[in-house]
């Protein structure tokens, strides 16, 4: 039965690819060796058909994903609705139009290159997997954004806990959904100053009767700095603070250009009495080679130190076909664990 369902999903995905306005194909493989442990192989293949449309009144996008993941001889198939939204504008306050979004859409309320402050609709402060690389999550929502004039912008959103992913494997199937019913508001003030860029305040209330409040300040000094504080009001209040400092360099040469990114970030969780600090460096001596180094320190009763080193090579075969070869080394002092790995990924848009 499961095999028939998997075959049906593959056929549906192929038909979507044929009739969609475009699609992305991703194939990647990874081999990792844990010190004093066995070799672990992982293979991932996914296809993401999408359809977009726009006119003078509406903009919309429909995007799905069929993914196969094989790890330790266990294969999982997931069918995910990534995005299905419609955006339109209505005449509103101060002769400025209000932007309305309905459906499953990405939300990017959080600020910060590593610790993201203000993701109150996503149940609190979130962490990027990699410094400088943000990954906005898609949720079902109804939102309205309105410019108030004077550099102020107001956004109100209602998130809806609807299913988005179906997973199949040899043990059966399940429907997944991790979102909560919540209502939130974001107020942003932008400044003309070269130093102070913006101040943002956030608030939300969810189905667990938890009220979240957050505020963040974005300034530009020698580093681009985002700092903020977040609190959840419940039986035991928790307060967290975070700071992100980012500096990007571009060095132009006669034959090529080099880019360098420096990232410093820290988080303090006063309720759980845990503190983290992250230092990362991203170096791209040319358009093909990228080197990423990250050091994460956690200070608590069960603190740890982790080091990650990731070099990667990128090749553009055509305008729509890209190939990447990467390696990874990770060390975690909590159990003196060393992980070595490498893999190849292929991406095509058509």
Short mmCIF file of N, CA and C in Angstrom, two decimals, residues 22 25 30 41 48 87-88 90 108 113 126 128 133-135 137 150 160 192 227 254 262 264 266 288 306 314 333:
data_model
loop_
_atom_site.label_atom_id
_atom_site.label_comp_id
_atom_site.label_asym_id
_atom_site.label_seq_id
_atom_site.Cartn_x
_atom_site.Cartn_y
_atom_site.Cartn_z
N UNK A 22 7.55 26.37 -13.52
CA UNK A 22 8.96 26.09 -13.31
C UNK A 22 9.12 25.04 -12.23
N UNK A 25 15.13 21.00 -9.16
CA UNK A 25 15.52 19.62 -8.87
C UNK A 25 16.80 19.65 -8.06
N UNK A 30 25.74 12.46 0.94
CA UNK A 30 26.67 12.83 2.00
C UNK A 30 27.16 11.56 2.69
N UNK A 41 25.87 6.90 5.64
CA UNK A 41 25.61 7.45 4.31
C UNK A 41 24.21 8.05 4.28
N UNK A 48 10.85 20.37 -6.69
CA UNK A 48 9.98 21.45 -6.20
C UNK A 48 9.33 22.16 -7.38
N UNK A 87 -1.25 37.71 -2.69
CA UNK A 87 -0.97 39.03 -2.10
C UNK A 87 -1.62 40.11 -2.97
N UNK A 88 -2.28 41.04 -2.31
CA UNK A 88 -2.92 42.13 -3.04
C UNK A 88 -2.92 43.37 -2.18
N UNK A 90 -4.85 47.15 -0.99
CA UNK A 90 -6.09 47.89 -0.86
C UNK A 90 -5.78 49.33 -0.48
N UNK A 108 9.22 36.69 7.88
CA UNK A 108 10.59 37.07 8.23
C UNK A 108 10.58 38.23 9.23
N UNK A 113 21.69 38.02 12.27
CA UNK A 113 22.41 37.14 11.35
C UNK A 113 22.57 35.73 11.89
N UNK A 126 14.63 32.40 17.39
CA UNK A 126 15.11 31.26 16.62
C UNK A 126 16.59 31.43 16.32
N UNK A 128 19.61 30.65 13.32
CA UNK A 128 19.96 30.22 11.99
C UNK A 128 20.97 29.08 12.07
N UNK A 133 23.17 33.27 6.94
CA UNK A 133 22.26 32.60 6.01
C UNK A 133 20.92 32.46 6.70
N UNK A 134 19.96 33.29 6.33
CA UNK A 134 18.64 33.26 6.96
C UNK A 134 17.74 32.29 6.21
N UNK A 135 16.88 31.64 6.96
CA UNK A 135 15.95 30.67 6.39
C UNK A 135 14.56 30.99 6.92
N UNK A 137 10.73 30.76 7.54
CA UNK A 137 9.80 29.64 7.57
C UNK A 137 8.49 30.02 6.93
N UNK A 150 5.99 58.75 8.25
CA UNK A 150 7.01 59.13 9.22
C UNK A 150 7.99 58.03 9.53
N UNK A 160 -2.24 30.10 11.37
CA UNK A 160 -3.24 29.05 11.44
C UNK A 160 -2.55 27.69 11.49
N UNK A 192 16.46 57.91 9.23
CA UNK A 192 17.33 58.41 8.17
C UNK A 192 18.79 58.46 8.62
N UNK A 227 20.58 44.08 18.12
CA UNK A 227 20.50 43.68 19.52
C UNK A 227 19.05 43.76 19.97
N UNK A 254 42.71 42.63 -9.68
CA UNK A 254 42.79 42.79 -11.12
C UNK A 254 42.11 41.63 -11.85
N UNK A 262 32.53 38.38 8.58
CA UNK A 262 32.84 38.13 9.98
C UNK A 262 31.54 38.21 10.78
N UNK A 264 29.86 37.73 14.74
CA UNK A 264 29.97 37.55 16.19
C UNK A 264 28.57 37.63 16.76
N UNK A 266 25.87 36.47 20.29
CA UNK A 266 25.74 35.94 21.64
C UNK A 266 24.30 35.95 22.09
N UNK A 288 34.03 30.41 -6.99
CA UNK A 288 33.81 28.97 -6.88
C UNK A 288 34.07 28.41 -5.50
N UNK A 306 31.75 23.53 20.26
CA UNK A 306 31.72 22.84 18.97
C UNK A 306 32.43 23.69 17.92
N UNK A 314 31.85 25.42 -5.91
CA UNK A 314 30.64 25.60 -6.70
C UNK A 314 31.00 25.71 -8.18
N UNK A 333 33.22 18.84 21.99
CA UNK A 333 34.02 18.40 23.13
C UNK A 333 33.19 17.72 24.22
#
